[in-house]
Coordinates of C-alpha atoms in Angstrom, one line a residue:
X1 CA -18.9 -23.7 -26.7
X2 CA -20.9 -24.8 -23.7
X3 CA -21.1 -28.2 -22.1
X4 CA -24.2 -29.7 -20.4
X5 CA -24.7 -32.9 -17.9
X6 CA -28.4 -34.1 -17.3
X7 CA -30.0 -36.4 -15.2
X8 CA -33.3 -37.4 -14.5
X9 CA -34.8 -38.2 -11.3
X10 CA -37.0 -41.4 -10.7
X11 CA -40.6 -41.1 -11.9
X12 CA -43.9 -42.7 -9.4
X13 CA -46.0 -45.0 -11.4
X14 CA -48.8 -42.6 -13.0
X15 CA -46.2 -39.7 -13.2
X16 CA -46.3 -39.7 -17.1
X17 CA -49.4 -38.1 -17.6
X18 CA -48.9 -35.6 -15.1
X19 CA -46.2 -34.5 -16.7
X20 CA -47.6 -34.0 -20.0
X21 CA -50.6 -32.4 -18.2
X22 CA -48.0 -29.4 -16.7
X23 CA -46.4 -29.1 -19.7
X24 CA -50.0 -28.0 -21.7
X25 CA -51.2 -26.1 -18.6
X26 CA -47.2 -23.7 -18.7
X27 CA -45.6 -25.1 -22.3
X28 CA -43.5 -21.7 -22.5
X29 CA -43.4 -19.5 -19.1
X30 CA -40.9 -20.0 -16.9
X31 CA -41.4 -19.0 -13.1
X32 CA -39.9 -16.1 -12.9
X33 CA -41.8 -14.5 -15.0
X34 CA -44.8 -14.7 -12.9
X35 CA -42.9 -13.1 -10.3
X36 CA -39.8 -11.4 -9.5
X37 CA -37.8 -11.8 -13.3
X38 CA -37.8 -8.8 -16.1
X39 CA -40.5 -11.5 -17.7
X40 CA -44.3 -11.8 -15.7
X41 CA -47.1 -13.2 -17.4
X42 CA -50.3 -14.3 -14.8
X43 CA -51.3 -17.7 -14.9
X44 CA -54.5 -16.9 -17.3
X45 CA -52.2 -15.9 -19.8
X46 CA -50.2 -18.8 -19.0
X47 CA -52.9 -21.5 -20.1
X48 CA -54.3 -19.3 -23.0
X49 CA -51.3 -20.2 -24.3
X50 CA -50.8 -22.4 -27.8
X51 CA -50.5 -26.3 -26.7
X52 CA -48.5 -28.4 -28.7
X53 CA -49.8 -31.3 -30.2
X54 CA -48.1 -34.3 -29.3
X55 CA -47.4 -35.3 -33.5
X56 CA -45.9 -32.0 -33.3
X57 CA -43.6 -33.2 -30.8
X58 CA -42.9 -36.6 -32.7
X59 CA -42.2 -34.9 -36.1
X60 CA -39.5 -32.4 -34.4
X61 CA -37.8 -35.3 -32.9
X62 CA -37.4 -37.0 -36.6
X63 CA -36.8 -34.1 -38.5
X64 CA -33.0 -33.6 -38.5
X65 CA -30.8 -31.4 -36.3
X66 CA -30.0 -27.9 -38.2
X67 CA -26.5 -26.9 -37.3
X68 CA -26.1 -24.4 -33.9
X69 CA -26.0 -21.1 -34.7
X70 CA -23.4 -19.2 -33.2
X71 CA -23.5 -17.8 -29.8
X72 CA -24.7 -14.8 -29.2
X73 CA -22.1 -11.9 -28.2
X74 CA -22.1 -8.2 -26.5
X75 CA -21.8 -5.2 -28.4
X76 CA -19.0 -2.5 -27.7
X77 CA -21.5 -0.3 -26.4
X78 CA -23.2 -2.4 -24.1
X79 CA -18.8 -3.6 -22.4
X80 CA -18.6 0.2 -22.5
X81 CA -21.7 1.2 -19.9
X82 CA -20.6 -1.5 -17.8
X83 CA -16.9 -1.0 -17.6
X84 CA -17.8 2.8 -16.7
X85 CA -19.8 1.9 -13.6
X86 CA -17.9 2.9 -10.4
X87 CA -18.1 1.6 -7.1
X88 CA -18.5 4.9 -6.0
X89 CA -21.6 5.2 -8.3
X90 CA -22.9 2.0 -7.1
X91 CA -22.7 2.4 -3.7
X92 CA -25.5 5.4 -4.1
X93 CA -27.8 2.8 -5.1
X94 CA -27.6 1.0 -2.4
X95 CA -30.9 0.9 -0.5
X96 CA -34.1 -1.6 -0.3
X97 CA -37.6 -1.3 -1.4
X98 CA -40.9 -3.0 -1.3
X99 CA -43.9 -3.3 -3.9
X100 CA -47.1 -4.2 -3.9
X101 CA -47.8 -7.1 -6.5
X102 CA -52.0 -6.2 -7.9
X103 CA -54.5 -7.6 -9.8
X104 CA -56.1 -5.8 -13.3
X105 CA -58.9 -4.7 -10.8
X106 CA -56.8 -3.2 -8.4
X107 CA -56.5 -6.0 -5.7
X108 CA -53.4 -6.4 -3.9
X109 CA -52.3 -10.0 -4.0
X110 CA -48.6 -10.3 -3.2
X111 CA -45.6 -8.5 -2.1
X112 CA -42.1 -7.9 -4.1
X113 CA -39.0 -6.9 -1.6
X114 CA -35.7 -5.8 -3.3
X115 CA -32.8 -5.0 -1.1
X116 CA -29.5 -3.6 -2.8
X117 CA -26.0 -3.9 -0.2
X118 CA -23.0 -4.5 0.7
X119 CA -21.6 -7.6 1.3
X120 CA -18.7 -9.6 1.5
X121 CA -18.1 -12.7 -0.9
X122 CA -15.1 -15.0 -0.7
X123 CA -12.9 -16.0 -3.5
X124 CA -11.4 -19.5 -4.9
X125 CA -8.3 -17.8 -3.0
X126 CA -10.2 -18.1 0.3
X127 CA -9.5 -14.1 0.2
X128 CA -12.7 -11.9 1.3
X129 CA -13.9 -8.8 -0.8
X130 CA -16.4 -6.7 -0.9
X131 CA -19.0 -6.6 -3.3
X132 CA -22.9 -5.6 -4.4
X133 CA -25.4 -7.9 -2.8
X134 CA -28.4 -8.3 -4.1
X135 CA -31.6 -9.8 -2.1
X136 CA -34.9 -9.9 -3.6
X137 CA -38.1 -11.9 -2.2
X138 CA -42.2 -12.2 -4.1
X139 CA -44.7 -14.7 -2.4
X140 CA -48.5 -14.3 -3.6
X141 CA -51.6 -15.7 -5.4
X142 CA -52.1 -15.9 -9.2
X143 CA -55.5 -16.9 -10.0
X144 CA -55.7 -18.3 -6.5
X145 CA -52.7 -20.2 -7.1
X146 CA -49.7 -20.1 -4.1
X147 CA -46.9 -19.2 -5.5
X148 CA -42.8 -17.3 -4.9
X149 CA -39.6 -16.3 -6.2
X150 CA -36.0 -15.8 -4.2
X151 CA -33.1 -14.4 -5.6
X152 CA -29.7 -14.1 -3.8
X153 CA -26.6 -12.7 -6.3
X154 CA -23.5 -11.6 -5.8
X155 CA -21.6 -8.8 -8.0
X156 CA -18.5 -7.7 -9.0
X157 CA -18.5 -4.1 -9.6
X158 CA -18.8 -4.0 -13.0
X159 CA -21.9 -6.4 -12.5
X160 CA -20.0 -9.2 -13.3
X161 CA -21.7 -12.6 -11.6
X162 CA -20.0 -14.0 -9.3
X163 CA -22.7 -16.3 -7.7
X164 CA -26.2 -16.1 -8.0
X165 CA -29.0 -18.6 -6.3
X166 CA -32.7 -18.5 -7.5
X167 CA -35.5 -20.8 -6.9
X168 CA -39.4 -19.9 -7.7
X169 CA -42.4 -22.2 -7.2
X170 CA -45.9 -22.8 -7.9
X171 CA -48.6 -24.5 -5.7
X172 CA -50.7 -26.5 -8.5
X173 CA -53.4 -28.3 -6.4
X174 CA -52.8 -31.6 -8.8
X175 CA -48.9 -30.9 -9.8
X176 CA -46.6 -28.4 -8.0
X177 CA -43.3 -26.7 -9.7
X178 CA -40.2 -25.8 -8.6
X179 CA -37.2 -24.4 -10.3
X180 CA -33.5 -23.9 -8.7
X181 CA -30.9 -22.0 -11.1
X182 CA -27.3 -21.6 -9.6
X183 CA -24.8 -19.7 -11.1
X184 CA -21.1 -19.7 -9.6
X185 CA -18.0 -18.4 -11.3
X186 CA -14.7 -20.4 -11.3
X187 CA -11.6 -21.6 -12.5
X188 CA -12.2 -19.1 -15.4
X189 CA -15.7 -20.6 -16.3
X190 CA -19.7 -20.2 -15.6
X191 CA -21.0 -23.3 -14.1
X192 CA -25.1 -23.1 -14.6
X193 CA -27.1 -25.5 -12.1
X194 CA -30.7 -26.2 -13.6
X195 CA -33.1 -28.5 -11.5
X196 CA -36.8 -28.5 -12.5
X197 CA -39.7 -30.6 -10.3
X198 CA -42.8 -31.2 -11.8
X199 CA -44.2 -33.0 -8.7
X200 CA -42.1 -36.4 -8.0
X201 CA -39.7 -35.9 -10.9
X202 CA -36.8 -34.2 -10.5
X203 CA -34.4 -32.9 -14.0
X204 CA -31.1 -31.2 -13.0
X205 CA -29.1 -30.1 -16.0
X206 CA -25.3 -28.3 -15.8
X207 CA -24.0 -26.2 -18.2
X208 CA -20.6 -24.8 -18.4
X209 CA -19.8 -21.3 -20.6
X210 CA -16.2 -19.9 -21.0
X211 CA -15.7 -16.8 -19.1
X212 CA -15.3 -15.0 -22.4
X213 CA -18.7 -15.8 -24.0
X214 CA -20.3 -14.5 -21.0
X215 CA -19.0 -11.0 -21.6
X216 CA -21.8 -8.7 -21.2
X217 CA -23.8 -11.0 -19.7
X218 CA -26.6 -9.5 -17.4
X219 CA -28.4 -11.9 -14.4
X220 CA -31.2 -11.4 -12.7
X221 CA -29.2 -9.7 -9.6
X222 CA -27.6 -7.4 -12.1
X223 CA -30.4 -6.3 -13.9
X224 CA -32.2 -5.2 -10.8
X225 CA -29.1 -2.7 -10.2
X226 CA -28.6 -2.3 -13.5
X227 CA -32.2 -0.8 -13.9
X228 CA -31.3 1.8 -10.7
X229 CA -27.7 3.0 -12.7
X230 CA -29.5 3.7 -16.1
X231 CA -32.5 5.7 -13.4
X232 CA -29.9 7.5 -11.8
X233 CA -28.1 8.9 -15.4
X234 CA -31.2 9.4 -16.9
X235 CA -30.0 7.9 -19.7
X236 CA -30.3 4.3 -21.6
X237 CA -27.1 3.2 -23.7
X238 CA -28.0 3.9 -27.6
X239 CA -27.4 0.8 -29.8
X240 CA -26.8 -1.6 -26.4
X241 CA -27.2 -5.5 -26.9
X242 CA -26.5 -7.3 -24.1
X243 CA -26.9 -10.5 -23.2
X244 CA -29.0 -12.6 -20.4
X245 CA -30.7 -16.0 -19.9
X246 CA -34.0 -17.1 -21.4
X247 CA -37.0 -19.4 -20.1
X248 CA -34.9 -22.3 -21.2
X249 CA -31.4 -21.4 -19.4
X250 CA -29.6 -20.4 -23.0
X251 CA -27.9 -17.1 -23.8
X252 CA -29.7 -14.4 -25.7
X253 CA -29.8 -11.2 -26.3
X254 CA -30.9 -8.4 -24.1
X255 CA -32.0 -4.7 -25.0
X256 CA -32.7 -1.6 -23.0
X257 CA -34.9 1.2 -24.4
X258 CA -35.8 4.9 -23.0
X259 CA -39.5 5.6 -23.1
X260 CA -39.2 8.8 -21.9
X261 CA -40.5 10.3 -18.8
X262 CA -43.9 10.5 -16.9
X263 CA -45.5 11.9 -14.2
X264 CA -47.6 9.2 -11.8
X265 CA -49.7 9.0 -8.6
X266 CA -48.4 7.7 -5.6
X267 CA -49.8 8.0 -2.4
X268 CA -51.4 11.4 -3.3
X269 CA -47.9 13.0 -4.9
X270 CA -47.0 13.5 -8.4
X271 CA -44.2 11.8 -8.9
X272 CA -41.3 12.2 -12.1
X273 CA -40.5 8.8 -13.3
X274 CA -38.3 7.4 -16.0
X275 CA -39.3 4.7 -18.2
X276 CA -36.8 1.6 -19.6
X277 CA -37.9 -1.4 -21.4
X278 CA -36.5 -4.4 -21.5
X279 CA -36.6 -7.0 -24.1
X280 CA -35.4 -10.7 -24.0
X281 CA -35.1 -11.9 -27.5
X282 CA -35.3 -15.5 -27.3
X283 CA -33.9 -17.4 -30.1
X284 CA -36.3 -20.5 -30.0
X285 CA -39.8 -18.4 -28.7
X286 CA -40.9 -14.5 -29.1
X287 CA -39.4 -11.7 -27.8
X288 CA -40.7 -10.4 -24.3
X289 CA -40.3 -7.4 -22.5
X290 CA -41.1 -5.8 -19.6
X291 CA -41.3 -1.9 -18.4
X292 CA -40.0 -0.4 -15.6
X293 CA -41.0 2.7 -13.8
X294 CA -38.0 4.1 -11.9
X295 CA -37.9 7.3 -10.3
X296 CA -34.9 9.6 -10.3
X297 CA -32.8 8.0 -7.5
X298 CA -32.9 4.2 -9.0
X299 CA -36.4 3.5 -6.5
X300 CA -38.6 0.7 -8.8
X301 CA -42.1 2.6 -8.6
X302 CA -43.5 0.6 -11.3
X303 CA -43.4 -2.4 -12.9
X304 CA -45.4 -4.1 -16.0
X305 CA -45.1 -7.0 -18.2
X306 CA -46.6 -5.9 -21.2
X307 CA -49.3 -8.1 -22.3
X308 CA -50.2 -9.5 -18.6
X309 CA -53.0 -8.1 -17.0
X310 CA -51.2 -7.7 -13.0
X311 CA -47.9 -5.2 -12.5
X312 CA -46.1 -4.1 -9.4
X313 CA -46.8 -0.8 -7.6
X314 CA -45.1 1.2 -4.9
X315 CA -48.0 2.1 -2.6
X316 CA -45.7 5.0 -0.4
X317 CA -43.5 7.7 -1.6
X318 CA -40.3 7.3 -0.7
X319 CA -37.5 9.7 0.4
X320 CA -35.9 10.1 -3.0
X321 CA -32.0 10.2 -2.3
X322 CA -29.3 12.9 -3.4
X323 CA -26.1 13.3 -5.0
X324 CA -23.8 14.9 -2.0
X325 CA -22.8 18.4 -3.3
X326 CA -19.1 18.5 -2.2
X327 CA -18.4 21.7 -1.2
X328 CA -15.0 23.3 -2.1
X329 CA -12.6 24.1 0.9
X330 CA -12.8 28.1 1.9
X331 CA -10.3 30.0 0.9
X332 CA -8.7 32.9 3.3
X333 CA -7.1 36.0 1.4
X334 CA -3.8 36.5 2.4
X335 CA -3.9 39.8 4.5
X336 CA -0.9 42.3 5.2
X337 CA -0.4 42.8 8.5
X338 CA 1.7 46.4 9.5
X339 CA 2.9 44.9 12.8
X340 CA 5.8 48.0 12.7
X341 CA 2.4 50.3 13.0
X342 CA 1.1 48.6 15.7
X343 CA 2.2 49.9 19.2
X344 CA 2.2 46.4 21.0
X345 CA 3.6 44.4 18.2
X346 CA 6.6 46.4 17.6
X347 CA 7.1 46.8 21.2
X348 CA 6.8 42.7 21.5
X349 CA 9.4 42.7 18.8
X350 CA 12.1 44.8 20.1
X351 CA 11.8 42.7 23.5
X352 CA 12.4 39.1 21.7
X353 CA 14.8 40.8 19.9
X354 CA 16.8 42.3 22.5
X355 CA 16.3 38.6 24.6
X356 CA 18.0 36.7 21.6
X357 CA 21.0 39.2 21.4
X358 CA 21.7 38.8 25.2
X359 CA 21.1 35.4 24.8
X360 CA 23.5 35.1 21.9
X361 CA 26.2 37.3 24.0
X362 CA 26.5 35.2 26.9
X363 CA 26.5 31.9 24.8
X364 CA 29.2 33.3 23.0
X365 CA 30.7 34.7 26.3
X366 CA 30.7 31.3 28.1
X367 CA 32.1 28.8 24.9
X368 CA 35.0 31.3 23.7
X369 CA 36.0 28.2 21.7
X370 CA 32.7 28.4 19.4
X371 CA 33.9 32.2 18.2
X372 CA 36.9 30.6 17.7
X373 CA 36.2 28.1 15.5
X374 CA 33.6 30.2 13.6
X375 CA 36.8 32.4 13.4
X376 CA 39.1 29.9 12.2
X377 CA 36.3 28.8 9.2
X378 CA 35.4 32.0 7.6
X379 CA 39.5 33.3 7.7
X380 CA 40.0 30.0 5.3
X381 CA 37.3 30.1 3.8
X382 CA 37.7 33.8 2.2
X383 CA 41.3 32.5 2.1
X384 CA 40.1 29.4 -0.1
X385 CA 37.1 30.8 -1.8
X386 CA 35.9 27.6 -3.2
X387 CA 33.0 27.1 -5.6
X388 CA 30.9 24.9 -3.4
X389 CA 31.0 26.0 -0.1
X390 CA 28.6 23.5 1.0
X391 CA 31.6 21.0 0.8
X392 CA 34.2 22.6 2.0
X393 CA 32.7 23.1 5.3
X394 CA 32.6 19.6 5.3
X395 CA 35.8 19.0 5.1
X396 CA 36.8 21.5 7.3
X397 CA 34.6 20.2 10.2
X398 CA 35.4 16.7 9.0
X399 CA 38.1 16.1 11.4
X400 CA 36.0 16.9 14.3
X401 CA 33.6 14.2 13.9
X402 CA 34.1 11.1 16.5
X403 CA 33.2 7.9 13.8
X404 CA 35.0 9.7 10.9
X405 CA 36.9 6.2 9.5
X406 CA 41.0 6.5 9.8
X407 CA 42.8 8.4 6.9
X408 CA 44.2 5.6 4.7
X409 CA 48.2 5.2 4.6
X410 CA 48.8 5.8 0.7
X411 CA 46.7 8.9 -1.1
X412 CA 44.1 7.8 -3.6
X413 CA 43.2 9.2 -6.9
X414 CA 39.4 8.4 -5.4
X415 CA 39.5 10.6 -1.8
X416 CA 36.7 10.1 0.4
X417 CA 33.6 11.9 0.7
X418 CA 33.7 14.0 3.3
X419 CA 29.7 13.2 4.2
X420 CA 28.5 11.0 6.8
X421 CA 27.8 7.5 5.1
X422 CA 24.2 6.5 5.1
X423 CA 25.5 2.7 5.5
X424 CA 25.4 1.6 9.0
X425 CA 28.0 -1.5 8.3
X426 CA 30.4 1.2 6.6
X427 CA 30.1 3.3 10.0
X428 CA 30.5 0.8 12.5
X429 CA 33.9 -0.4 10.3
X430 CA 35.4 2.9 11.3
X431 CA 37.1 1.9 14.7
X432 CA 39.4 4.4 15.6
X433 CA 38.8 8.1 15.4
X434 CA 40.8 10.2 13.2
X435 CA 43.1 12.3 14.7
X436 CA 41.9 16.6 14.5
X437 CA 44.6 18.2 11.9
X438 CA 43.5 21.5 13.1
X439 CA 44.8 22.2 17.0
X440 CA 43.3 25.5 18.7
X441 CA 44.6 27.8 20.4
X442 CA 43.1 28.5 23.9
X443 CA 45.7 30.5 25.9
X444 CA 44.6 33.9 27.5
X445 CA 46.0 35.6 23.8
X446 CA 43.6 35.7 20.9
X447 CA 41.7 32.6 19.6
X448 CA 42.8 31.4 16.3
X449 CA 44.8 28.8 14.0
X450 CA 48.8 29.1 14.6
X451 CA 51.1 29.5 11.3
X452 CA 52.0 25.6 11.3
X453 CA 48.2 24.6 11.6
X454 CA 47.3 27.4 8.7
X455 CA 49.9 25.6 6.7
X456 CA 48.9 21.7 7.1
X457 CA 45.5 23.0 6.2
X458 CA 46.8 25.1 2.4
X459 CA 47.9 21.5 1.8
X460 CA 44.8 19.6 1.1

């Protein structure tokens, strides 16, 4: 359920028949599609239009109001193609363009300039993120008439709105338009900014939708990227109904169909390109839709409302981008190498060799106390034999470390881990050293445990 705040602007004296006179040039053909939306109709298409009578008018407002339908919703297919969009996808498809807006006879008379980024947008969190920006700019003539479109959105990567900005205009010599459409998500809402000026008046409407009704929702920012995703697959998604904005600000639905592929000039080279058409079904007028020529790296080349007269053209070929081929990391075979065959190898090897032995020798040589206590450790330990070895030479070194905590008075059924403790508190609680249980023997005799010290150590 939406909610909706209007207000009207003051109206000059002699406004009310200019008014009336705007609505029967343009009764049903909102700005955009003149220009830059998935909509364009020229201005001579414009006032062929049907007018409505203004009994017409009178009779509508007596008859009584039917009951809403319901709101329109997504499809699973169409929350399916856009929850499989990646950034990494996206980010491809980042690149700007320009086309050249022409007559039915061939004349150029305006310019449309789409430009796909990065930017940065920042949340109701006052946190920054990055996200797809999208740009796009139209000025020109239709039937000699001055008129533009400018459209600033911001994306999430699943081409969620975030915030969008529009506004489009016409010059009319006797009544000019302009239309400003803001769309900003927050506080778990869509908050839709209308304001329409038909010369002095000024109507600004506000709509709020629930985040959830707005599932699958498409804007004019995202369709433009949209358009380069479903060019860049090849593919459109079967059975997709999505949903988007009509002429009069309401949701409706929004379908995407392949027309298959052709080949086109531009700028003396054949060019592949891959047709999509897009249809806004309108609920109150008739559907409309619009087709888009898209070459194979998401570049627009052409664009036409059907049943207008004027389209859109690239006028250059551009430099159609690539996927990156990722090339797998070489891979070296293992070789064998018969060092023992080799004369300088083997010879290098007996040298190191005989270095570390010497080297050994004399450590051994100058600390007689190390044999010792190597000595002393595997005597009790082919004495012992224990299971875990690993252990036991813990305990057997144990004594010998300087912050080993003192050995408590009374035995436990729990006795300490011979480990170091990884807890720094538990380490700087042991003060005072415990005493070595194991004395060595480093007279001029042999080096190694006496019969009392083998004895204290059978104890434990």
């Amino acid at each position: 359920m939406s909610s909706k705040v209007q207000s009207k602007g003051g109206r000059a004296p002699g406004a009310e028949r200019r008014a009336i006179f705007s609505l029967t040039i343009c009764p049903e053909v909102a700005l955009e599609d003149l220009l830059l939306g998935p909509l364009s109709f020229s201005l001579g298409s414009a006032i062929s239009a049907s007018f409505p009578s203004i009994g017409a008018k009178a009779k509508d407002q007596q008859a009584s109001t039917p009951e809403s339908p319901p709101p329109p919703e997504a499809n699973a297919e169409a929350i399916h193609f856009l929850k499989s969009l990646s950034q990494e996808e996206l980010q491809m498809l980042f690149f700007s363009e320009t086309l050249v807006m022409v007559s039915n006879t061939g004349e150029p008379e305006g310019e449309l300039a789409i430009e796909v980024q990065s930017g940065k947008h920042e949340d109701d969190s006052l946190a920054m993120s990055h996200c797809p920006l999208v740009h796009a700019f139209s000025r020109g003539f239709v039937d000699k008439t001055l008129c533009g479109n400018s459209l600033l959105g911001y994306l999430t990567w699943n081409l969620e709105i975030v915030e969008q900005h529009s506004q489009e205009f016409i010059k009319f010599p006797i009544l000019p338009m302009e239309r400003k459409t803001s769309l900003l998500r927050q506080e778990g809402q869509l908050a839709m900014t209308r304001s329409i000026k038909d010369g002095e008046e000024v109507k600004t409407e506000v709509t709020f939708l629930p985040l959830h009704s707005t599932l699958g929702f498409i804007s004019e920012a995202a369709n433009l990227l949209l358009l380069r995703v479903m060019a860049w697959r090849q593919m459109v998604p079967s059975n997709a109904r999505f949903l988007a904005l009509d002429m009069e600000g309401k949701l409706c639905y929004s379908s995407y169909q392949a027309l298959g592929s052709q080949t086109i000039q531009v700028d003396r080279h054949q060019a592949e390109v891959f047709i999509v058409e897009q249809t806004i079904h309108s609920e109150e007028g008739i559907p409309m839709s619009c087709q888009f020529y898209l070459l194979s790296d998401g570049h627009l080349a052409k664009r036409v409302q059907v049943g207008s007269p004027g389209c859109c053209m690239i006028t250059k070929m551009p430099v159609l981008r690539e996927e990156d081929e990722i090339e797998p990391p070489p891979v070296f075979e293992k070789k064998p190498l018969p060092w023992e065959e080799d004369m300088e190898l083997y010879s290098r090897f007996l040298e190191r060799k005989e270095q570390l032995r010497l080297s050994h020798t004399r450590y051994l040589q100058q600390h007689p106390d190390a044999e010792a206590l190597i000595s002393d450790f595997l005597l009790f330990l082919l004495l012992r034999q224990p299971a875990d070895v690993v252990t036991f030479a813990a305990e057997f070194f144990g004594p010998f470390a300087a912050r080993r905590p003192p050995t408590p008075a009374l035995r436990s059924s729990k006795p300490l881990s011979p480990f170091r403790s990884l807890d720094p508190a538990a380490e700087r609680g042991a003060q005072l050293p415990r005493a070595p249980q194991v004395r060595l023997r480093r007279d001029a005799g042999t080096p190694g445990l006496d019969e009392e010290d083998l004895l204290s150590l059978l104890r434990f």
